[in-house]
Coordinates of C-alpha atoms (C1' of nucleotides) in Angstrom, one line a residue:
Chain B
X1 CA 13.1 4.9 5.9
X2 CA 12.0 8.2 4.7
X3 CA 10.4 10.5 7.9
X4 CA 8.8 14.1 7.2
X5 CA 10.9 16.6 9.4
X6 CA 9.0 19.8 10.7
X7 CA 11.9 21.1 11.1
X8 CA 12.7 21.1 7.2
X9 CA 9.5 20.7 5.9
X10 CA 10.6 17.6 3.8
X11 CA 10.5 14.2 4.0
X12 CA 14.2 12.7 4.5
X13 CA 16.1 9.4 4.7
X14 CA 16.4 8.3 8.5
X15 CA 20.1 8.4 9.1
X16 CA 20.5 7.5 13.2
X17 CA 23.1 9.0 14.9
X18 CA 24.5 6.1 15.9
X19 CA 24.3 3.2 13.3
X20 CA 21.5 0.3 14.4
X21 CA 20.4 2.6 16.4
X22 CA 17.0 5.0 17.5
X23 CA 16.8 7.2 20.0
X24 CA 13.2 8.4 20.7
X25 CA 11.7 11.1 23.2
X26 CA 7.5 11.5 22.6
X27 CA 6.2 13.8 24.6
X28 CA 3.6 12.5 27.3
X29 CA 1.0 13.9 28.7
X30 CA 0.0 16.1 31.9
X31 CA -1.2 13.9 34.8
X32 CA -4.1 15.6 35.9
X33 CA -6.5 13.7 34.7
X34 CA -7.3 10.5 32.5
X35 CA -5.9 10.6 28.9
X36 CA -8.1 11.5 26.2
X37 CA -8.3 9.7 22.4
X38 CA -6.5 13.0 21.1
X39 CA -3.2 12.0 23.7
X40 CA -3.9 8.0 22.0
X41 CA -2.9 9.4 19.0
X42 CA 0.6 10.0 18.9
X43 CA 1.0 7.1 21.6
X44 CA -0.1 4.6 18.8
X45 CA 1.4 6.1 15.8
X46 CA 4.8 6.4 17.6
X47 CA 4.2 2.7 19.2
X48 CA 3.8 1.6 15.1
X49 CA 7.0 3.4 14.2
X50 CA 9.4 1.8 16.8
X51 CA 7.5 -1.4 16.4
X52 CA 8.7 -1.1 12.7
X53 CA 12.2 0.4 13.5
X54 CA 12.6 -2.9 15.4
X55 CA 11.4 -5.1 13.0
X56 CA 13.6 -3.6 10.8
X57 CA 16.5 -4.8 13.6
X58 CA 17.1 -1.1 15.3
X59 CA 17.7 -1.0 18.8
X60 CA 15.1 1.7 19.7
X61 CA 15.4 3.4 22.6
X62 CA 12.3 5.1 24.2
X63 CA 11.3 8.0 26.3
X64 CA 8.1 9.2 27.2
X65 CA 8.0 11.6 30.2
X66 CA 5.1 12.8 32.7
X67 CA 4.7 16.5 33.6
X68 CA 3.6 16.2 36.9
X69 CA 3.8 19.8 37.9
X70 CA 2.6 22.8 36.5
X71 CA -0.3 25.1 36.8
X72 CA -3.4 22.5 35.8
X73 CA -1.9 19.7 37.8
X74 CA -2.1 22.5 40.8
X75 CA -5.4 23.8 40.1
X76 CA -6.5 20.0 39.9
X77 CA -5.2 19.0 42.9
X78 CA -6.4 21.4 44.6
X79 CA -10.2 20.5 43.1
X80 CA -10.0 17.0 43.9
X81 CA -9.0 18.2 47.5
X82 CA -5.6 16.2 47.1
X83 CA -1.3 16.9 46.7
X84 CA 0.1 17.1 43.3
X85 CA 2.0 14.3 44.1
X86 CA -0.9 11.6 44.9
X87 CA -2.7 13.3 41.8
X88 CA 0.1 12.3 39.5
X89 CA 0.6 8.9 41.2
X90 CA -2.7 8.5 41.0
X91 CA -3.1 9.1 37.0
X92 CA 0.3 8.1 36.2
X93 CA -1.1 4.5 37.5
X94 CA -4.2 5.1 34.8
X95 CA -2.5 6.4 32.5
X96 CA -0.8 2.7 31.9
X97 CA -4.4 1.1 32.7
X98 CA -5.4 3.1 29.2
X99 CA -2.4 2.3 27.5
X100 CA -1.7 -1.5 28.2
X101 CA -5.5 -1.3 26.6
X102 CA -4.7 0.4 23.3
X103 CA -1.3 -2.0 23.4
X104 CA 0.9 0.8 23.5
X105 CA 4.4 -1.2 24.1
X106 CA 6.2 0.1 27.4
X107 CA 8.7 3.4 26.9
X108 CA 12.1 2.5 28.0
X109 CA 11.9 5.1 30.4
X110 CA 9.4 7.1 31.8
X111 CA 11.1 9.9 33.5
X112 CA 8.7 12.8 35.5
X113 CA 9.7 16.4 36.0
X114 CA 9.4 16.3 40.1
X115 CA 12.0 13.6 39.9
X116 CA 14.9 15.5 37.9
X117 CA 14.7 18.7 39.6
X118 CA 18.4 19.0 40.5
X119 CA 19.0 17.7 36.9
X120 CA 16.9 20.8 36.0
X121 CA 18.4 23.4 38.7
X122 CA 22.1 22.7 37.1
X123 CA 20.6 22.8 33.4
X124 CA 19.1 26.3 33.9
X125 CA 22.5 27.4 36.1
X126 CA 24.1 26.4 32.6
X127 CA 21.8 28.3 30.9
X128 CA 21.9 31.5 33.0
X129 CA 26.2 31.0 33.2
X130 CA 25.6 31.6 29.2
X131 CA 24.2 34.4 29.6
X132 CA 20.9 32.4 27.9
X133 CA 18.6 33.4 30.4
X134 CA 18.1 35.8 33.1
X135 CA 16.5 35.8 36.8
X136 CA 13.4 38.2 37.1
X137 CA 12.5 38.4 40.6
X138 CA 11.6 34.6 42.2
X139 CA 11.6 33.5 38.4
X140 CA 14.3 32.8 35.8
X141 CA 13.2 33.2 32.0
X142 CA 15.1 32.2 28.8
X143 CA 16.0 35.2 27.3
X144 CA 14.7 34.0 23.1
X145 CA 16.7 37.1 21.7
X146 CA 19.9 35.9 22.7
X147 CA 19.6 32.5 20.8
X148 CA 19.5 33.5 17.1
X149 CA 17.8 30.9 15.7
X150 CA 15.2 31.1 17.9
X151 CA 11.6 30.2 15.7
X152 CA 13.4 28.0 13.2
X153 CA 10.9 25.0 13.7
X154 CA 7.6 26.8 13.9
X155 CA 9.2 28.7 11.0
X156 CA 8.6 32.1 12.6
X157 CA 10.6 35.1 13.4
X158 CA 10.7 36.6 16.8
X159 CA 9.5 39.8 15.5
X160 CA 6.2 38.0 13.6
X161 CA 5.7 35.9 16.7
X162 CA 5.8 39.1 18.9
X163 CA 3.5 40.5 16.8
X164 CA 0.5 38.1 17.0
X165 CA 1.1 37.3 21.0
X166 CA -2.1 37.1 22.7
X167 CA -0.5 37.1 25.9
X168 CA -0.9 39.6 28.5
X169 CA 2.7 41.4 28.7
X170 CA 4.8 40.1 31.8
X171 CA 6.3 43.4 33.6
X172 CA 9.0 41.3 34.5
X173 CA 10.2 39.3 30.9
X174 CA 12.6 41.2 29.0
X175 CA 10.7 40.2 25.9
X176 CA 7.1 38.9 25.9
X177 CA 8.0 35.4 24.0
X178 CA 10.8 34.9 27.1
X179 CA 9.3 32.0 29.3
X180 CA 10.0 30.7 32.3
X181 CA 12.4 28.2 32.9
X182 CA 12.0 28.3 37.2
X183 CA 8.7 30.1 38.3
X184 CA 8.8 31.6 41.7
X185 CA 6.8 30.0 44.8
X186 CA 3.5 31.4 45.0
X187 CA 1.6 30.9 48.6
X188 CA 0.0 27.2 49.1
X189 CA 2.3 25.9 46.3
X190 CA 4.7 22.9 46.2
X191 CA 8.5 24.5 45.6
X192 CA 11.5 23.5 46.0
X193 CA 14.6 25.4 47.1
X194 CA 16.8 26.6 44.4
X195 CA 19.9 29.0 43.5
X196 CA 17.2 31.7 42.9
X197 CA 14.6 30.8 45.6
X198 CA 11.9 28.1 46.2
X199 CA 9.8 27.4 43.4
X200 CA 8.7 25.1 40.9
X201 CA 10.2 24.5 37.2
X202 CA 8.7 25.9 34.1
X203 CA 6.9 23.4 31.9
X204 CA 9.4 23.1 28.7
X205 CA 12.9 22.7 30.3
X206 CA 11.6 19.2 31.9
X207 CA 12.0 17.9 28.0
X208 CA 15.4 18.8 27.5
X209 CA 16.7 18.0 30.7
X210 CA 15.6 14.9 30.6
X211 CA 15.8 13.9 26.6
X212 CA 19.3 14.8 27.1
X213 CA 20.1 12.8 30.2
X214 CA 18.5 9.3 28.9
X215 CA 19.5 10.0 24.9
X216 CA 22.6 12.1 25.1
X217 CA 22.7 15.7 23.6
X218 CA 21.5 15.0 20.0
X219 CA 18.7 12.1 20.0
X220 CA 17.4 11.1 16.1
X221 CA 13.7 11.3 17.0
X222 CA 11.8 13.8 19.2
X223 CA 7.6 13.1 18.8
X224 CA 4.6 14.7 19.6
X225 CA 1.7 16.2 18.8
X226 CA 1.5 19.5 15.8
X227 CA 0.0 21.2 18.8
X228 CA 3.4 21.2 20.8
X229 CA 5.1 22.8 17.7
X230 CA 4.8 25.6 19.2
X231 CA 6.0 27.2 21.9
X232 CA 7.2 23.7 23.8
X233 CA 9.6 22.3 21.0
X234 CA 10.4 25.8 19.7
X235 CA 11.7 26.8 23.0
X236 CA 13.3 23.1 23.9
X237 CA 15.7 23.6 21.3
X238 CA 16.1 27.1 22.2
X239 CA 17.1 25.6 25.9
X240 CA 18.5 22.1 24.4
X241 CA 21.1 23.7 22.2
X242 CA 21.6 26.9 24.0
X243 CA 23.5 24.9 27.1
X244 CA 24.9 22.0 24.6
X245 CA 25.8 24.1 21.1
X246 CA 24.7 20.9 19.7
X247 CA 22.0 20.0 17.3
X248 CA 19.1 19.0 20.1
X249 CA 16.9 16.4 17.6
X250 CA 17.9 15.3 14.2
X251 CA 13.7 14.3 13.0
X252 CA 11.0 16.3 14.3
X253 CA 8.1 14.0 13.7
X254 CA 4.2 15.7 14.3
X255 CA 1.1 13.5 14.5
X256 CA -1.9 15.7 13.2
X257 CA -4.3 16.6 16.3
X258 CA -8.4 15.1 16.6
X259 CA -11.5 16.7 15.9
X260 CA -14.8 16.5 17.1
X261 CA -17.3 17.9 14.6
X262 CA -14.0 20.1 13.3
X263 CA -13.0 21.4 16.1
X264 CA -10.2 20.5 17.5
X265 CA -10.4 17.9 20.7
X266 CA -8.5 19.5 23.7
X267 CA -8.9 19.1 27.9
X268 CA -9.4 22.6 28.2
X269 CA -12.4 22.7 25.4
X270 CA -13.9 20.1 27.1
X271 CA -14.9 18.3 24.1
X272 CA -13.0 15.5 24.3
X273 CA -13.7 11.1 24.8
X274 CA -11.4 10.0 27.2
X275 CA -10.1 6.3 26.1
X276 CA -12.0 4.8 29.0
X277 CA -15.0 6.0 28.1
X278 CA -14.5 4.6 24.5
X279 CA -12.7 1.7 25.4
X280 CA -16.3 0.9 26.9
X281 CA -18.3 0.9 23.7
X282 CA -15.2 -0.1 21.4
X283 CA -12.7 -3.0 21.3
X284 CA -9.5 -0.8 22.2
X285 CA -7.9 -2.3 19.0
X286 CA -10.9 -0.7 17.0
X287 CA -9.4 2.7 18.2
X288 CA -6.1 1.8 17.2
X289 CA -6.6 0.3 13.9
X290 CA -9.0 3.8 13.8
X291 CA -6.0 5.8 14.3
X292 CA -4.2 3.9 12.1
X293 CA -6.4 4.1 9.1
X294 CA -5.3 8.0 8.5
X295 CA -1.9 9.1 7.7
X296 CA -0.4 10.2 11.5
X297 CA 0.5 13.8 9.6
X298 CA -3.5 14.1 8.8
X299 CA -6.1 15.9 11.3
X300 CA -8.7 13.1 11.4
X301 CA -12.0 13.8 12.6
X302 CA -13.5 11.5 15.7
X303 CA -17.3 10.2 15.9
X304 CA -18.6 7.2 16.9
X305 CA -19.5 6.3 12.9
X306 CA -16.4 6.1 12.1
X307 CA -15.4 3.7 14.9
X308 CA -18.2 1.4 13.8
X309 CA -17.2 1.1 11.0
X310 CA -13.5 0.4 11.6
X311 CA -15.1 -2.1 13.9
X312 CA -16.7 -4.1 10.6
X313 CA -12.7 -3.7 9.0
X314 CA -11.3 -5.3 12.1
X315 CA -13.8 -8.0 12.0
X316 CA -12.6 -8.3 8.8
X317 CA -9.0 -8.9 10.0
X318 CA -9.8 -11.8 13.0
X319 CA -12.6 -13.3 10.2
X320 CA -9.5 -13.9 8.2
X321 CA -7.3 -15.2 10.6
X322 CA -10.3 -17.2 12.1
X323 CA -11.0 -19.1 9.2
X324 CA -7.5 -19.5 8.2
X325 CA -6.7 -20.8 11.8
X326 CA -9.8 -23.3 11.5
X327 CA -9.1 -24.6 8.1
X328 CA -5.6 -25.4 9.5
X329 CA -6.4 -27.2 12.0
X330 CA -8.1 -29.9 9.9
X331 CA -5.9 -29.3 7.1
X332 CA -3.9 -32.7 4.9
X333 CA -0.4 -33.1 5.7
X334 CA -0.5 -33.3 1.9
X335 CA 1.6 -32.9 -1.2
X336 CA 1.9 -29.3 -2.3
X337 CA 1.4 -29.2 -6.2
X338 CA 2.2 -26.2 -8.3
X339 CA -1.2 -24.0 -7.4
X340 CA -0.5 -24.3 -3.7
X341 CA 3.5 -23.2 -4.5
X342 CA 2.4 -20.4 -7.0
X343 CA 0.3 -18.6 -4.1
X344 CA 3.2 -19.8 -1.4
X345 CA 5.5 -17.8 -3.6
X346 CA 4.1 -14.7 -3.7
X347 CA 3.6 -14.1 0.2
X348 CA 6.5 -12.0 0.7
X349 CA 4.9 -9.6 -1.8
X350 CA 2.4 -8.5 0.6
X351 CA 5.8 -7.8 3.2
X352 CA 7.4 -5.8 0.7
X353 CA 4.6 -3.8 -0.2
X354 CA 3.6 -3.1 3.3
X355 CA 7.3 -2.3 3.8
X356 CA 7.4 0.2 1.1
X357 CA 4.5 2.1 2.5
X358 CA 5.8 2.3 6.0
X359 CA 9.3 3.6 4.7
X360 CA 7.5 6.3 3.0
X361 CA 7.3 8.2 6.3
X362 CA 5.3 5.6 8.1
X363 CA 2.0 5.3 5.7
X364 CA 0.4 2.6 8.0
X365 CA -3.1 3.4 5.9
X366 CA -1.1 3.0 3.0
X367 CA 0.3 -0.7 4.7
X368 CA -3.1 -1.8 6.3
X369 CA -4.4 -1.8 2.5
X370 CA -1.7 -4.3 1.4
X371 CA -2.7 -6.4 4.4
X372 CA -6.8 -6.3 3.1
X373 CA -5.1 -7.1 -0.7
X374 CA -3.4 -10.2 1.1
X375 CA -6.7 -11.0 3.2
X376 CA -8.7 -11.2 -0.4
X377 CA -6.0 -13.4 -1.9
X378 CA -5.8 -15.6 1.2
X379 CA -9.6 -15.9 1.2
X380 CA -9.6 -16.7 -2.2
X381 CA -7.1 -19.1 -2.3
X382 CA -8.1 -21.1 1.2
X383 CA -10.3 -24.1 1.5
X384 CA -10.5 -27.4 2.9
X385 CA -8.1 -29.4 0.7
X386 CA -5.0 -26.8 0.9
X387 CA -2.3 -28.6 2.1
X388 CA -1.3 -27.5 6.1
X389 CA 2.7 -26.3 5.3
X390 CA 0.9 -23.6 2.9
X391 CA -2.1 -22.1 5.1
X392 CA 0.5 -21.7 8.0
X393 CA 3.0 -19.8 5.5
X394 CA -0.2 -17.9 4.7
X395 CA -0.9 -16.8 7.6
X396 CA 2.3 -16.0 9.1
X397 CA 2.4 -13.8 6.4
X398 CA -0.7 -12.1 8.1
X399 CA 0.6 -12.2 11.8
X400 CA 3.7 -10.7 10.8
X401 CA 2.1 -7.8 9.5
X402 CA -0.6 -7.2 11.3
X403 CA 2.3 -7.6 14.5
X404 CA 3.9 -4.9 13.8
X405 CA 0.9 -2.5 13.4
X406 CA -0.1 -4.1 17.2
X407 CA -3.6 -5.3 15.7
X408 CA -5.3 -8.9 16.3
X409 CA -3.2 -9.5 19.2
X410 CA -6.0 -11.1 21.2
X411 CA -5.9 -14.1 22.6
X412 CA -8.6 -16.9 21.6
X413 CA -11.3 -17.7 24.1
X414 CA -11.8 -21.1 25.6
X415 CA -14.7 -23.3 24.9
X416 CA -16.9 -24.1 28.4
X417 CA -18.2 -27.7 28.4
X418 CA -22.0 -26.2 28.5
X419 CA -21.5 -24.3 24.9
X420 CA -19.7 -27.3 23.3
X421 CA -22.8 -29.7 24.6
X422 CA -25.3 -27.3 23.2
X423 CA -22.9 -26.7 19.3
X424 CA -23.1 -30.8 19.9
X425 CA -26.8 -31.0 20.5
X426 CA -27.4 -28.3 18.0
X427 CA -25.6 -30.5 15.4
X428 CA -27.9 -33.6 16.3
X429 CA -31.2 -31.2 15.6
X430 CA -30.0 -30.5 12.3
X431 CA -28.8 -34.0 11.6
X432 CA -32.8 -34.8 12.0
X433 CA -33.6 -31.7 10.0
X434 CA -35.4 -30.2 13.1
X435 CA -34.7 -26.8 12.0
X436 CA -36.9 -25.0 14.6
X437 CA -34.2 -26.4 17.5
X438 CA -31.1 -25.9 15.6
X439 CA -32.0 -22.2 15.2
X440 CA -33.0 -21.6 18.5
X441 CA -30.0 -23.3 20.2
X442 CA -27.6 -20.6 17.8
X443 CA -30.3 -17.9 18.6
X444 CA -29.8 -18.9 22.3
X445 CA -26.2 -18.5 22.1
X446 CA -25.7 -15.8 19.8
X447 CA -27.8 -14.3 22.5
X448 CA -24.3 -15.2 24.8
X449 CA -22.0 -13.4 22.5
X450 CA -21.2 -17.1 20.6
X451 CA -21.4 -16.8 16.8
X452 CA -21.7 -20.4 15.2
X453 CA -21.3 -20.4 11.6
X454 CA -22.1 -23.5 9.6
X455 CA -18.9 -24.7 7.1
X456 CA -19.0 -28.1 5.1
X457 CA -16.3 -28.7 7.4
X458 CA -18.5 -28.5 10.6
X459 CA -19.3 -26.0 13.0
X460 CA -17.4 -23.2 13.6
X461 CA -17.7 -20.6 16.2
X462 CA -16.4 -17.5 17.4
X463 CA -16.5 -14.8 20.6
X464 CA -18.7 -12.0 19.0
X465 CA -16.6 -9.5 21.2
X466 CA -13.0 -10.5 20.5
X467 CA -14.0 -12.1 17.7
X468 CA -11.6 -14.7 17.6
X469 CA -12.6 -17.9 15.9
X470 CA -12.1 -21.8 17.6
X471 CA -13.3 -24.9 16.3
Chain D
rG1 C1' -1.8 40.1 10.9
rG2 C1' 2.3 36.0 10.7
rC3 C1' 3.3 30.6 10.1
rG4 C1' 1.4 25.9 8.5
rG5 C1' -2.0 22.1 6.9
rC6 C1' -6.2 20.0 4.4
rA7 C1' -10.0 19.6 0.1
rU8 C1' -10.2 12.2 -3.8
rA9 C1' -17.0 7.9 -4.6
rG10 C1' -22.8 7.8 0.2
rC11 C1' -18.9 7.6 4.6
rC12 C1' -13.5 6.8 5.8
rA13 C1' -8.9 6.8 3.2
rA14 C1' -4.1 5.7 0.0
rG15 C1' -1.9 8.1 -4.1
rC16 C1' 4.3 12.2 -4.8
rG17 C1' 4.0 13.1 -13.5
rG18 C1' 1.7 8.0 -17.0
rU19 C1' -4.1 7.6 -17.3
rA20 C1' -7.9 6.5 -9.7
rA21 C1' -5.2 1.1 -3.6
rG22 C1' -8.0 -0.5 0.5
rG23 C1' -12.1 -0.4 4.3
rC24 C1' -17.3 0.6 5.6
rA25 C1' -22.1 1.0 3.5
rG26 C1' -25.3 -0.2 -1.0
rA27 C1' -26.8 -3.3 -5.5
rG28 C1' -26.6 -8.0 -8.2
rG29 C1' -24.8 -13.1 -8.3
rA30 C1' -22.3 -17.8 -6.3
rC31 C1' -22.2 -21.0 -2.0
rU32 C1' -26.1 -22.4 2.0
rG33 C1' -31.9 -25.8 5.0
rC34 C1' -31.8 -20.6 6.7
rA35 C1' -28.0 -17.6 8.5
rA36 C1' -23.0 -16.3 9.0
rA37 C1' -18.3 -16.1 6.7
rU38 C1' -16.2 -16.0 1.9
rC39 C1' -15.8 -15.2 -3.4
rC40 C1' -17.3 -12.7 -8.1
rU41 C1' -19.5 -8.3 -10.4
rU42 C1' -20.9 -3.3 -9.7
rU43 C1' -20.5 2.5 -7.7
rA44 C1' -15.3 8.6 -8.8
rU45 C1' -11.9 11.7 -13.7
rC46 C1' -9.9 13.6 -7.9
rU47 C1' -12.9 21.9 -4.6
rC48 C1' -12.8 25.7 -8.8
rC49 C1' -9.9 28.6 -12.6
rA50 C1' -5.5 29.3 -15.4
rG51 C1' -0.6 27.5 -16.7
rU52 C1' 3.7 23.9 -17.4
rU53 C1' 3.9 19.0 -20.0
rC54 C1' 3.2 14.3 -25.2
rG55 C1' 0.6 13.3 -20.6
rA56 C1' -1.4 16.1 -13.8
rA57 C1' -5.4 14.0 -8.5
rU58 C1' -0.2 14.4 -8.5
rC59 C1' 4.1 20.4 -10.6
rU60 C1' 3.3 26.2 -10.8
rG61 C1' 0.1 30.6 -10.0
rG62 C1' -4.6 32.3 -8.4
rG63 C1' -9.7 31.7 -6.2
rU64 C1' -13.1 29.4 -2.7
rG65 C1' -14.0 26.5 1.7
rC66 C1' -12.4 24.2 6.3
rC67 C1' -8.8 23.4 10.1
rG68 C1' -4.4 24.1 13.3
rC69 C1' -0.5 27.1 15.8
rC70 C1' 0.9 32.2 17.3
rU71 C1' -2.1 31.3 25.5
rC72 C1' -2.3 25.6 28.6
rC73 C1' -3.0 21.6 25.1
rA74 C1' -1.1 15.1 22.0

RNA sequence: GGCGGCAUAGCCAAGCGGUAAGGCAGAGGACUGCAAAUCCUUUAUCUCCAGUUCGAAUCUGGGUGCCGCCUCCA
């Protein structure tokens, strides 16, 4: 498995610290309010690559955490006329509502920052006992010149970062890229009591606090989005490795951010979709297979156009399995003969091609193409007389792949006795050529969302929405 | 100013030195009562310039354009 590493700006062979094993932290989101398509996209694209780690037979290991304090999670609660707390707890709960929707498998853990603050008191005592950082006041800040390598991932030095800081110059910080590890209470703010006074912790030391107590001092994979390069994992591994002396992560892996019309999609622009609001126009596994389509290094650019037409490439995908599912159901037992072998033979082709392209630093755009090669040969190959033994193998082939990218999971639909009466009565009308009825009873159900389509096998009919395909 | 990324057909998108995957849309054909689905055929010399090489979309240098980070942000 070959993963691009920010940190060397190469792609290199995975080699987990622990053999069999992956240890993952992604960076989650800030609970303040729902998640948009630009926080989907790392969510999916890391869901892909442990999917495929454990299809591969790692035991992956997961961690996804929730800020749920810091200055927009105050501001907001104090908007919606509510605590921090409930506001977390409240988008926490819809943050998993969104997720279960895009099929994002569960994280292992889930750990949030309010819930670790004595884990974070003693890291930033550790910290300060190194003489890493320094108390200011009410605040403590990590003091970057005193940990050398400080800019190696962002690739910057201290001087050149320094020298393009847009901030305004805090009195207090020795040196303006210092930031805060503990943050003073200010008046009306939730704080809790510390070595160096009430207050709240600083937004990046949740990370390393709590990659390190689930995944041990050096995890294999730390995720998130380009966008977090810099300053958050910049100054995680100034805090991860200042306390341990150890290497923090071994692959720094960066999804590419969203764009809307070019610019990037962000909550504090204001030009973002949430996934809710997508989710209502678009079958959540059109997003995914969207996000999918694009190399998870690539900036992709969002519009509604482009989700329609992943929509026609999904339908694609259940059309496939649709027919292949109908034509196996009335499929001969039969002998196989040496056509039906030849195509049963070269099957696990189509694996090991969409193998290759996910172990070259998880090209799922590169793998979804092997699984439309396979869909054309299966199409081509499938019909009425194939035996059953080689249709199943077929699409086996199909599930397994499209499993591990987390697309055409649904479940099919269940006939109700009124649709099967009218597909019956619909059948009669055409057996006495009475045209005019047979359209109108497909109009009248199309009209309900019910596709029939007309095989020389019989009818066969599908959910418009899901479409998934029953006979 | 510093760091980084991107530029492939109408749209989206793989490609990592050997002569352009795949999807969507379009055109033509097969099948069909009509549709639908499916199959077949068809649509590119890869932003520009120069260089390396027997050979480059793929490597090097330069130009142009766009984007991201350097402030919260996936």
């Amino acid at each position: 498995m070959k993963l691009y590493n920010t940190m060397t700006r190469t792609k290199e062979e995975f080699i987990p610290l622990h053999p069999g094993e992956l240890r993952m932290y992604s960076c989650g989101p800030t609970v303040y309010n729902y998640i948009h398509i630009g926080n989907a996209r790392p969510s999916i694209v890391f869901d892909v690559f442990r999917r495929y780690m454990e299809y591969k037979g790692y035991r992956v290991t997961l961690v996804q955490n929730f800020t749920d304090i810091d200055d927009k999670m105050i501001r907001r609660a104090g908007e919606e006329d509510t605590t921090v707390r409930e506001l977390g707890e409240h988008y926490i709960a819809e943050y998993f509502k969104d997720a279960d929707r895009l099929g994002i498998r569960r994280a292992d853990y889930y750990p949030r920052a309010t819930e670790h603050i004595d884990d974070i008191i003693a890291f930033i005592r550790v910290l300060v006992d190194k003489g890493l950082a320094y108390q200011a006041g009410e605040d403590v800040y990590y003091d970057t010149a005193a940990f050398p390598s400080y800019g190696k991932l962002s690739g910057q030095s201290l001087e050149d970062l320094e020298a393009g800081a847009r901030v305004d110059i805090n009195e207090r910080k020795k040196n303006s890229m210092d930031f805060a590890l503990w943050k003073g209470k200010k008046p009306g703010e939730p704080f809790w009591e510390s070595p160096w006074g009430p207050g709240r912790p600083g937004w990046h030391i949740e990370c390393s606090v709590m990659a390190i107590k689930y995944l041990g001092e050096t995890i294999d994979v730390h995720a998130g989005g380009q966008d977090l390069i810099f300053p958050h994992h910049e100054n995680e591994i100034a805090q991860s490795e200042g306390a341990t002396g150890k290497p923090f992560a071994r692959y720094w892996l960066h999804n590419g951010i969203i764009n809307i019309d070019h610019q990037k999609m962000s909550k504090s622009a204001g030009n973002f979709f949430t996934v809710r609001e997508i989710c209502e126009e678009f079958d959540p596994e059109v997003v995914r297979l969207f996000m999918l389509s694009s190399h998870y290094r690539n900036p992709i650019n969002f519009s509604r156009e482009l989700l329609e037409q992943t929509q026609s490439a999904l339908e694609r995908l259940y059309n496939a399995d649709g027919n292949l599912g109908y034509l196996i159901r009335n499929a001969p037992e039969g002998p196989v003969s040496a056509e039906d072998q030849k195509f049963q033979n070269q099957l696990p082709e189509y694996t090991t091609d969409f193998e290759n392209a996910m172990e070259d630093d998880i090209n799922t755009a590169g793998a979804i193409g092997v699984i439309f090669d396979l869909i054309r040969e299966i199409n081509t190959y499938a019909g009425p007389d194939r035996p059953k033994a080689v249709l199943c193998a077929a699409r086996e082939e199909l599930i397994r792949l499209t499993d591990i990218l987390g697309l055409m999971t649904k479940k099919k639909g269940k006939l109700d006795g009124e649709v099967e009466d009218l597909i019956r009565q619909r059948q009669k009308a055409r057996e006495d050529k009475n045209w005019a009825l047979a359209d109108r009873i497909r109009d009248d159900l199309k009209e309900q969302g019910i596709v029939l389509e007309d095989t020389p096998q019989g009818v066969r009919w599908k959910r418009q929405e899901s479409s998934s395909v029953n006979s």
